[in-house]
Short mmCIF file of C-alpha atoms and ligand atoms in Angstrom, two decimals:
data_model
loop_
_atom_site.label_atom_id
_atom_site.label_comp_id
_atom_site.label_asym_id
_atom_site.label_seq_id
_atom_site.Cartn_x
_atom_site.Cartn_y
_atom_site.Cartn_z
CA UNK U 1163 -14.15 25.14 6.68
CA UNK U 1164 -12.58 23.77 3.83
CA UNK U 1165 -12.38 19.79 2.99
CA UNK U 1166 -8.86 19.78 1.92
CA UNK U 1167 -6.23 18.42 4.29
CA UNK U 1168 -3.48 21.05 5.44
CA UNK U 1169 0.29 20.49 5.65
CA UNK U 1170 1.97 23.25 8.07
CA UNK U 1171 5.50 22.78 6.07
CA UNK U 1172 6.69 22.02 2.46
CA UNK U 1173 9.99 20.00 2.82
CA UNK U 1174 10.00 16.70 1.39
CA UNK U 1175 8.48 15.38 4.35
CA UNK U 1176 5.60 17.25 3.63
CA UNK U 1177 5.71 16.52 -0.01
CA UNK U 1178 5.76 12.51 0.64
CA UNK U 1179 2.98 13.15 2.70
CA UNK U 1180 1.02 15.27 -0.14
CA UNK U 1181 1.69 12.04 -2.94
CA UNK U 1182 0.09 10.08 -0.18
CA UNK U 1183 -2.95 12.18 0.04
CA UNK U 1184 -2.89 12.79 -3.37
CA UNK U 1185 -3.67 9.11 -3.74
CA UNK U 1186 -6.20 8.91 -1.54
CA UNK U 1187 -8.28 11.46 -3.83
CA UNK U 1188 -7.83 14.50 -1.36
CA UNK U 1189 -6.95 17.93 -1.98
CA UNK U 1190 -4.04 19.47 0.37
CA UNK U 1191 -3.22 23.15 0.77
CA UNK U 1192 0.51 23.33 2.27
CA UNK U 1193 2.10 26.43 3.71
CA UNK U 1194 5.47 27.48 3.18
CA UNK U 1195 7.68 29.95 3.19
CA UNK U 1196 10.54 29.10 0.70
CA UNK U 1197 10.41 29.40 -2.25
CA UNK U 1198 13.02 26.79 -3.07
CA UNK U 1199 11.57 24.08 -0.78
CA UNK U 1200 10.36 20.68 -2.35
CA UNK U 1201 6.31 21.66 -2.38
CA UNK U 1202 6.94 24.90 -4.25
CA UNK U 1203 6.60 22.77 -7.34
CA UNK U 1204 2.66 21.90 -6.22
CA UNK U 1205 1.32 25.41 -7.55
CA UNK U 1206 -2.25 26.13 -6.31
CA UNK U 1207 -2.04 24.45 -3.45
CA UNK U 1208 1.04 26.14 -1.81
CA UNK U 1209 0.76 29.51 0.27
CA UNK U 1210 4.05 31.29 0.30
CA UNK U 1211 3.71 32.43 3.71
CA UNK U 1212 5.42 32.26 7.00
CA UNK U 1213 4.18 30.21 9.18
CA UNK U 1214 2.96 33.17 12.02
CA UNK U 1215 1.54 35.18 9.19
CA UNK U 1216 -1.84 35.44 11.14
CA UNK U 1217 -4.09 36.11 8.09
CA UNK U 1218 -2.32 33.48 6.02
CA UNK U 1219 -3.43 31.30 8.91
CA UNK U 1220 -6.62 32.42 8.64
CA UNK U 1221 -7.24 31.89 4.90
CA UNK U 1222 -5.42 28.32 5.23
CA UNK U 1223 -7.97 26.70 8.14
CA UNK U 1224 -10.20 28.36 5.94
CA UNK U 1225 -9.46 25.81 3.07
CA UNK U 1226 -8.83 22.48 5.25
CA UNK U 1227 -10.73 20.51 7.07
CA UNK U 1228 -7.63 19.46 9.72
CA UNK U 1229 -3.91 20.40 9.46
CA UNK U 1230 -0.93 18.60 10.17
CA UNK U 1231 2.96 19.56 10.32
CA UNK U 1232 6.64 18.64 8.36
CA UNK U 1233 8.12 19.79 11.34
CA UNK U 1234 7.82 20.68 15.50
CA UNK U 1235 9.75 23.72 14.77
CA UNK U 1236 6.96 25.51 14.48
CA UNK U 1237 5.52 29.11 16.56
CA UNK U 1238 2.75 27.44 18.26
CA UNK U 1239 1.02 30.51 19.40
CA UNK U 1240 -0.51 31.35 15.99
CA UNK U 1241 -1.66 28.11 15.85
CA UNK U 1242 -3.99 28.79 19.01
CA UNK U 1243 -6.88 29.74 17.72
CA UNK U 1244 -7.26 26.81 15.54
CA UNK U 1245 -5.84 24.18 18.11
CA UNK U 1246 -8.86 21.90 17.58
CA UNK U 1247 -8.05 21.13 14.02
CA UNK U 1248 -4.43 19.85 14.48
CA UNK U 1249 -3.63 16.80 14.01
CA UNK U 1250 -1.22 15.68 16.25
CA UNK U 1251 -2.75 18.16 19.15
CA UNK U 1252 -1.21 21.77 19.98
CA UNK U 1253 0.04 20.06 23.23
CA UNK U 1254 1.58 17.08 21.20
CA UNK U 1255 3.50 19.71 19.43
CA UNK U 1256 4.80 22.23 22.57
CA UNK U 1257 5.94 19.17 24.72
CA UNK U 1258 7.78 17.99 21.66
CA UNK U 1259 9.39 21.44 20.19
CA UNK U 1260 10.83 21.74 23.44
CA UNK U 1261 13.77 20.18 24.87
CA UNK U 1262 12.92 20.90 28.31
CA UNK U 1263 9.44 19.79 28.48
CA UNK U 1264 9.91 17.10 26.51
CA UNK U 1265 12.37 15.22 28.85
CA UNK U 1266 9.93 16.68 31.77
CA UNK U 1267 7.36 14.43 30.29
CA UNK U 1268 9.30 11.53 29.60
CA UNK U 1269 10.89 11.65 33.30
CA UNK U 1270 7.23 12.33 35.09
CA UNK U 1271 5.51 9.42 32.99
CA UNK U 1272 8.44 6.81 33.85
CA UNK U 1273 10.62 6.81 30.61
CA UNK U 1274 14.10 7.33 30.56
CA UNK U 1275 15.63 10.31 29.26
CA UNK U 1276 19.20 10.60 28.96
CA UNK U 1277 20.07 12.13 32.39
CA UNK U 1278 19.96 16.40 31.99
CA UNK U 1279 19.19 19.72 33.27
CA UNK U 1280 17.61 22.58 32.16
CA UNK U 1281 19.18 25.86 32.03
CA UNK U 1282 16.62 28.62 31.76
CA UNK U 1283 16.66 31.31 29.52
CA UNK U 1284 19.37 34.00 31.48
CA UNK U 1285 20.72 31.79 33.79
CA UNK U 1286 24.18 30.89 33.79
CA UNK U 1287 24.82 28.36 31.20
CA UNK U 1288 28.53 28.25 32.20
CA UNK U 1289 28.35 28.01 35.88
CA UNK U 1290 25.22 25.34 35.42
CA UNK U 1291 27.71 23.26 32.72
CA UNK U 1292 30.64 23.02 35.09
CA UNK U 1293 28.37 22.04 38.08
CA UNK U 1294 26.34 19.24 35.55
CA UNK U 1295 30.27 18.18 34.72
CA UNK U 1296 31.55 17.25 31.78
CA UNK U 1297 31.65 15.89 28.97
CA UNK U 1298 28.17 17.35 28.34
CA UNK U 1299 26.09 18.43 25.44
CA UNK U 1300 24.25 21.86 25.81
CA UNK U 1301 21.46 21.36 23.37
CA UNK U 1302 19.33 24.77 22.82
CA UNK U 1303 16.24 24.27 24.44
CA UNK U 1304 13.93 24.82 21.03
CA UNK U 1305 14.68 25.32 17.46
CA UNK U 1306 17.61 22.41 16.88
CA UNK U 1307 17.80 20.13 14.42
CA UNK U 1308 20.42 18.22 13.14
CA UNK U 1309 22.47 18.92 15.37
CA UNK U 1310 21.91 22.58 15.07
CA UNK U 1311 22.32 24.45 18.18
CA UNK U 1312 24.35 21.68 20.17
CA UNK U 1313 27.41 22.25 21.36
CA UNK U 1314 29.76 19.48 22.92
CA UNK U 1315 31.44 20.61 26.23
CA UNK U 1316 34.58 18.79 26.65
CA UNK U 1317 36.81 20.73 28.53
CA UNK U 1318 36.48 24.08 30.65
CA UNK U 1319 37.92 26.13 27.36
CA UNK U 1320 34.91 24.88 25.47
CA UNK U 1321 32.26 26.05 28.32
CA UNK U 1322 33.93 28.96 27.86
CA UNK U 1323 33.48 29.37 23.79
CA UNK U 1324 30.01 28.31 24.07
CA UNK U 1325 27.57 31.22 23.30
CA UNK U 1326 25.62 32.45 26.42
CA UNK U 1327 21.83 32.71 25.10
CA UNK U 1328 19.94 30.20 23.35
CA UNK U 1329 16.45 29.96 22.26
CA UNK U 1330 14.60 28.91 24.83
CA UNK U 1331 17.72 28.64 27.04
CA UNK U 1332 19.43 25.21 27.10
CA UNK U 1333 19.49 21.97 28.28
CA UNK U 1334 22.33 20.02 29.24
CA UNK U 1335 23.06 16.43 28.77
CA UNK U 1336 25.50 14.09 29.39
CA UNK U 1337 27.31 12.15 27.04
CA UNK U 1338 26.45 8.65 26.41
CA UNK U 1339 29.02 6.09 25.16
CA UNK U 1340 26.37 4.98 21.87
CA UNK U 1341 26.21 1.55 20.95
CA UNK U 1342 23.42 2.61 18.53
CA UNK U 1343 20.74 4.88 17.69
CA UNK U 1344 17.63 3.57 16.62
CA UNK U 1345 13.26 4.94 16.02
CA UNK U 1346 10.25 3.83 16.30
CA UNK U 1347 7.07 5.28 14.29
CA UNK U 1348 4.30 5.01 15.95
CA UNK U 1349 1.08 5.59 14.25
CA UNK U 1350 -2.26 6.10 16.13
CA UNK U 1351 -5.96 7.17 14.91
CA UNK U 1352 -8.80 6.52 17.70
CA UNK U 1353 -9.43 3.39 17.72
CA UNK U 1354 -5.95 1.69 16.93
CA UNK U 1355 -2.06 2.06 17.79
CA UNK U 1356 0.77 0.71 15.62
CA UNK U 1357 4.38 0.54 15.34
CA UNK U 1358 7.01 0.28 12.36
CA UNK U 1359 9.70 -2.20 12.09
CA UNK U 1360 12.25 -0.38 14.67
CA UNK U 1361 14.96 1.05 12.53
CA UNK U 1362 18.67 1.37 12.97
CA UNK U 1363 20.26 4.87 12.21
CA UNK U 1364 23.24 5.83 11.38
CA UNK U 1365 24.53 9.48 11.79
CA UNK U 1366 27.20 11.46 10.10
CA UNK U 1367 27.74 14.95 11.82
CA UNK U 1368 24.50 14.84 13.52
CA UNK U 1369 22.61 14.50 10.45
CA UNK U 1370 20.85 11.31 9.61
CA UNK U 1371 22.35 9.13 6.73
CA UNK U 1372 21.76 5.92 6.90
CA UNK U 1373 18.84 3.62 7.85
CA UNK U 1374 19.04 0.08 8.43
CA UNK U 1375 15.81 -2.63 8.71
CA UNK U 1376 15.97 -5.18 10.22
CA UNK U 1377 17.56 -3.35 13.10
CA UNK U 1378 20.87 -5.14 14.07
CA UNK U 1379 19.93 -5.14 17.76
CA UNK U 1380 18.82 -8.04 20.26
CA UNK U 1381 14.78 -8.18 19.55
CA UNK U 1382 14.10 -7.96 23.42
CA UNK U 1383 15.45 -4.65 22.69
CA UNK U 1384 13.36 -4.19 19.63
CA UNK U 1385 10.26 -4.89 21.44
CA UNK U 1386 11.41 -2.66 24.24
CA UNK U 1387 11.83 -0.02 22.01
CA UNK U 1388 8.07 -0.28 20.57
CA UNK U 1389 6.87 -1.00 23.88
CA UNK U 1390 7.82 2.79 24.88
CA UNK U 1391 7.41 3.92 21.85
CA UNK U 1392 3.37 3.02 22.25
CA UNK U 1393 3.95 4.15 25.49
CA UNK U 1394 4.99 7.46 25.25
CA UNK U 1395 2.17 8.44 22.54
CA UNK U 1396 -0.40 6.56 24.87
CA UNK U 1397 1.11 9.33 27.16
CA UNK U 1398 0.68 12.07 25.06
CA UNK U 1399 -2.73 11.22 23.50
CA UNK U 1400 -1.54 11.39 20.16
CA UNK U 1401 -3.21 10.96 17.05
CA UNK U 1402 -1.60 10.72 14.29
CA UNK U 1403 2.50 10.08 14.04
CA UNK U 1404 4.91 9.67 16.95
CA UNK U 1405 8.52 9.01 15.88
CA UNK U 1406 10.47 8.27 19.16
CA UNK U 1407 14.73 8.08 18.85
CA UNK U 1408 16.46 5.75 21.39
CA UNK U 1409 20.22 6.09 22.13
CA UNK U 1410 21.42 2.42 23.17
CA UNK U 1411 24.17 3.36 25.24
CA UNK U 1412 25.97 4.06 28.30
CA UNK U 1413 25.50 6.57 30.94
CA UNK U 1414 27.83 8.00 33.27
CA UNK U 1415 27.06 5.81 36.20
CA UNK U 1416 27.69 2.89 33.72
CA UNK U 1417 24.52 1.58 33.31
CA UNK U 1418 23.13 0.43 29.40
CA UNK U 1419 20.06 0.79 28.36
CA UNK U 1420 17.77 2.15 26.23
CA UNK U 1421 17.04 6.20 26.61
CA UNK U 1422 14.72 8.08 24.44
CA UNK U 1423 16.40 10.90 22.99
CA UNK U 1424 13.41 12.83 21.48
CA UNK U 1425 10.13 13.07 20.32
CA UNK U 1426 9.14 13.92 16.41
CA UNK U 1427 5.50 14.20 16.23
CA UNK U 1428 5.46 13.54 12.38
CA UNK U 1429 6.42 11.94 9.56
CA UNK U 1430 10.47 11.52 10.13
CA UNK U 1431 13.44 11.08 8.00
CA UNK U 1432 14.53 7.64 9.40
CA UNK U 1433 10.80 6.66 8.03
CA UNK U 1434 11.68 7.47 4.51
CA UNK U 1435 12.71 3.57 3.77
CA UNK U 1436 8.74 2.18 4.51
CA UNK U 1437 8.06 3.58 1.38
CA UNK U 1438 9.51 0.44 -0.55
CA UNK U 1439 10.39 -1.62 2.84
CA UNK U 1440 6.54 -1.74 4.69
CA UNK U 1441 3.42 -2.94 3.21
CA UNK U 1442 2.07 0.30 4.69
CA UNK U 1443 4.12 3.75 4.06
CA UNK U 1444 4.65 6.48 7.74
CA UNK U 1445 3.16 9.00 4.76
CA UNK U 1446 0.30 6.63 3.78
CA UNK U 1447 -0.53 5.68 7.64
CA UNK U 1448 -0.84 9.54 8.47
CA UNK U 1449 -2.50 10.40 5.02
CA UNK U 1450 -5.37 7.69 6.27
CA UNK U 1451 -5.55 8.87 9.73
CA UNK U 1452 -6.06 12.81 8.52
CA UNK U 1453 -8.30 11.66 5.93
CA UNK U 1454 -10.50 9.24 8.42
CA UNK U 1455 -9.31 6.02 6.47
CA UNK U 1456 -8.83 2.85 8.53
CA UNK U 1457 -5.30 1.81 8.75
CA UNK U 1458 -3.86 -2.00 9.27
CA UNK U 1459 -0.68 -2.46 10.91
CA UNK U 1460 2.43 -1.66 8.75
CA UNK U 1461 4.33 -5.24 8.17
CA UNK U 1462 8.27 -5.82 6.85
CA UNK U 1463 8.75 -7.33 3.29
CA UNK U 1464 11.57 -9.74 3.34
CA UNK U 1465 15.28 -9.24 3.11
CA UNK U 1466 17.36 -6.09 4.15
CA UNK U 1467 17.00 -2.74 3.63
CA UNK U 1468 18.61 0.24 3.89
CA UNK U 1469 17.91 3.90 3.07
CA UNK U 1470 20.90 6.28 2.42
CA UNK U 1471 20.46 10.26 2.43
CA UNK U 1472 21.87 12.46 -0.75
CA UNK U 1473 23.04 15.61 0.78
CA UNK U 1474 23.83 18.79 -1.40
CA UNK U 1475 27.62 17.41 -1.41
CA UNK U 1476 26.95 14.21 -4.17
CA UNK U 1477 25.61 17.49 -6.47
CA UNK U 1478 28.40 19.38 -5.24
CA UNK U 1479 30.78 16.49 -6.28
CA UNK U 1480 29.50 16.35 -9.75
CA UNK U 1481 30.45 19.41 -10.28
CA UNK U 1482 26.51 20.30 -10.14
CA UNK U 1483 25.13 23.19 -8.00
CA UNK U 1484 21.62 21.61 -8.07
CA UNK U 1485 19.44 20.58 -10.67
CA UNK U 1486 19.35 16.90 -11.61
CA UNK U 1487 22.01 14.21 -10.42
CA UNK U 1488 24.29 12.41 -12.66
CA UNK U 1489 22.76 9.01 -12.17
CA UNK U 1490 24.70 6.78 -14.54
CA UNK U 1491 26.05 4.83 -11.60
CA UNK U 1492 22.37 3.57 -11.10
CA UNK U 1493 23.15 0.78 -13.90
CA UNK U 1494 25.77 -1.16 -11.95
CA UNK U 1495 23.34 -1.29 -8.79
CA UNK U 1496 20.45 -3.10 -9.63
CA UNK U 1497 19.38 -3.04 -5.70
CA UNK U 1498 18.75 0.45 -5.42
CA UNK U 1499 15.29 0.58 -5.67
CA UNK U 1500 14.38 3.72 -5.76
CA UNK U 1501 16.48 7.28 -5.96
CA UNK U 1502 14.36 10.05 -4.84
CA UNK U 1503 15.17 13.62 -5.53
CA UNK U 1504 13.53 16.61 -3.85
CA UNK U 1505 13.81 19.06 -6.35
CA UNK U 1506 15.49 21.85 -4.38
CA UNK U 1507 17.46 24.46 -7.25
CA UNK U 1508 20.07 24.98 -4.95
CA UNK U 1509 22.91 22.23 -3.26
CA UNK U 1510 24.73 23.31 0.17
CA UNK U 1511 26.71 20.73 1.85
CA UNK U 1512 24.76 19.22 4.25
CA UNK U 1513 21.61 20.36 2.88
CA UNK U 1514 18.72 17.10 2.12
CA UNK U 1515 18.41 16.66 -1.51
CA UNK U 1516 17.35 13.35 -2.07
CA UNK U 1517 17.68 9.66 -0.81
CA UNK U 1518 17.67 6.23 -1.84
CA UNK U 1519 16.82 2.87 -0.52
CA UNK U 1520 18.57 -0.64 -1.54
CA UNK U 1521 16.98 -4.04 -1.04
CA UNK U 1522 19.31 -6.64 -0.14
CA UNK U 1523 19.39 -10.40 1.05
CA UNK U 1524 20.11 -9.20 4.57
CA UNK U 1525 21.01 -5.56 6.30
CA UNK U 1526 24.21 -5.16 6.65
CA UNK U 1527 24.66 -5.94 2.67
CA UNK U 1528 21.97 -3.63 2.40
CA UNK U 1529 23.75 -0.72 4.35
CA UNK U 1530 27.44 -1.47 2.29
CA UNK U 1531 25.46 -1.24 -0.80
CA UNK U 1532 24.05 1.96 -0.08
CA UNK U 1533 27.40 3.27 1.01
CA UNK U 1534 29.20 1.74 -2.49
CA UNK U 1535 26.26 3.30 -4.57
CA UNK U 1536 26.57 7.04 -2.61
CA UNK U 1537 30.63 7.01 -2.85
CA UNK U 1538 29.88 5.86 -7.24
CA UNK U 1539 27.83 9.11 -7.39
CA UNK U 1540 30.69 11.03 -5.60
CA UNK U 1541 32.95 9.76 -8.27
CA UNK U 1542 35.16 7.68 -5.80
N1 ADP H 2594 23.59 12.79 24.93
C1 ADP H 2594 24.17 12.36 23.82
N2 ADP H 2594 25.15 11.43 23.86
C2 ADP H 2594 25.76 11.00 22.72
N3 ADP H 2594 25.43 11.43 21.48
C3 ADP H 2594 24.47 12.36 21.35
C4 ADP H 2594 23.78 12.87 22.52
N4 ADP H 2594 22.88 13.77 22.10
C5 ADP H 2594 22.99 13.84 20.76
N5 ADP H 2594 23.92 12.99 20.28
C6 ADP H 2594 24.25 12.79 18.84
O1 ADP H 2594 23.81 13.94 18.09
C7 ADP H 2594 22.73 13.59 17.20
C8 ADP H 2594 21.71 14.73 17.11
O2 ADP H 2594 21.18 15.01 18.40
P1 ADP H 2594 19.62 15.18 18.65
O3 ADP H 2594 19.44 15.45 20.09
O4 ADP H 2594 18.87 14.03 18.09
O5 ADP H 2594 19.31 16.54 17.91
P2 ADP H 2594 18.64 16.90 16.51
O6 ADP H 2594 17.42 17.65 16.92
O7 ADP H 2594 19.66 17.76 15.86
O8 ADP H 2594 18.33 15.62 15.80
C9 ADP H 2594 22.16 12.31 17.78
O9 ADP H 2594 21.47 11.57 16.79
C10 ADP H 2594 23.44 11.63 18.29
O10 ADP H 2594 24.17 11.06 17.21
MG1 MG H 2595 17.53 13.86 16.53
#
């Protein structure tokens, strides 16, 4: 066994995580695949291989001392044989890769999902949607991710489009009138449990894009939010990261309230904004707690903040197919902070390139500034 720490996943969650270690004076050894992802850069330390490459497994727990993960989107049964040196636990990262038992979990342990059913693999996804009623979502049961594998069930003609298979099968949910969507980091070694600030997030397609601290909500519902959020990783027994996303909203039998919407055992993309806004970074709270490092709880610096996401489309509205961005627009925005680029070759719309994060005297300036600066770098 190795004394390096291991990072199942090379996106630019699991490069933030690898400066983090990096500063605390360990050695990581990250696995993956792609050749273009954001670790690829990190030579030496990277094995090009997929993640249920059995002997790549076996030469990677060789190195490390305990592994963690980028993503839950991961085959869990290679990981088996090396379950004791995972960081959140194998069963942290099943319940949460999976639709299904996730809300299971949440429903036994008394937290409210928003209201579903599962659709096994083979059954009939139609005949199950129509019964459920609609609207609905039908959310693939594993593999999804922003908003991949979802598809909104309006009408009868759209039950029948949908595909019949899924991975995993599906699971269907009904559609909640949002108010807002918000997350709350949790971050928990043996002794301790903290939370983040709860942040606000906005989403564009299904895909993330802005985050907004302080959260614009009532702070009973703030505190509510952490409250589960400690909750649910209490429930879980996890060490390490839980990100928890909340839908405030309302359900079908017109009640409003707070439902968690899923479980990201990890370092998550709503987190990105600690790095400037919390005394204490999600990477540098995980980086301590793989690396046996006490951790104190992560506190807000003053004013508003808001992080904005760079998708492939600002590159692809320069003109630019990847590579650097034109960042001349920077000078007339002296409360961005800090531009972060991941360093992928190639730009796809809706692909994560890079994101920001603007300070302001208060949130919602903060969010408008971050929308001003992203539309500047789009040329509009
Ligand atoms: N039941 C729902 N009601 C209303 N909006 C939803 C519902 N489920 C998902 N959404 C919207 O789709 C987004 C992505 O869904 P989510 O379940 O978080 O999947 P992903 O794994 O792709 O993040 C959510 O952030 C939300 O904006
Ligand atoms: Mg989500």
């Amino acid at each position: 066994m190795g004394e390096a720490i291991g990072i199942l996943g090379g996106g630019q969650l699991g490069l933030m995580l690898a400066e983090s270690l990096d500063r605390l004076g360990r050695d990581t050894v990250i696995v993956e695949p792609d050749p273009d992802a954001p670790c690829s850069t990190r030579r030496g330390n990277v094995l090009a291989a997929r993640f249920d490459d059995a002997n790549a497994l076996q030469i990677f727990f060789s190195r490390v001392e305990v592994a963690t993960f980028d993503s839950e989107n991961l085959p869990s049964m290679p990981l088996a044989p090396f379950a004791g040196r995972l960081v959140p636990s194998l069963e942290v990262l099943r319940v949460s890769q999976d639709r299904a038992l996730e809300k299971t979990f949440l429903a036994k342990h008394g937290f409210r999902p928003v209201k579903h059913a599962v659709v096994p693999r083979g059954a009939d996804v139609r005949a199950a949607a129509l019964a459920f009623g609609l609207p609905a979502i039908a959310k693939s049961t594993l593999g999804g991710y922003d908003g991949k594998g979802q598809h909104r069930l309006t009408t009868p003609a759209d039950v029948a489009a949908m595909p019949a298979d899924a991975p995993g099968g599906w699971v269907l949910e009904e559609v909640l009138s949002l108010e807002t969507e918000l997350s709350c980091v949790v971050a928990r070694d043996g002794a301790n449990a903290f939370t983040f600030p709860v942040f606000e997030n906005l989403h564009q397609h299904h895909i993330l894009d802005l985050t907004v601290l302080p959260a614009r909500v009532d702070p009973a519902l703030q505190q509510e939010a952490r409250a589960v959020a400690l909750g649910v990783a209490r429930a879980l027994d996890v060490k390490g990261l839980l990100t928890v996303e909340f839908f405030v909203g309302t359900g079908r039998d017109g009640v409003r309230a707070l439902y968690v919407n899923e479980l990201a055992p990890r370092v998550h993309n709503s987190g990105h904004v600690t790095r400037q806004a919390c005394t204490v970074s999600q990477f540098d709270a995980l980086a301590r707690i793989l690396s046996g490092v006490p951790l104190n709880e992560p506190r807000l610096h003053t004013g508003g903040w808001c992080m904005g996401q760079l998708l492939g489309d600002v590159w692809l509205a320069q003109g630019r197919d990847g590579g650097p961005l034109d960042l001349s627009a920077w000078r007339d925005f002296p409360d961005v902070v800090d531009v972060y680029v991941y360093g992928k070759r190639h730009a796809r719309p809706n692909r994560k390139m890079g994101h920001f994060v603007v300070r302001a005297d208060d949130a919602t300036t903060a969010a408008e500034r971050a929308r001003a600066f992203r539309a500047r770098l789009m040329g509009r």
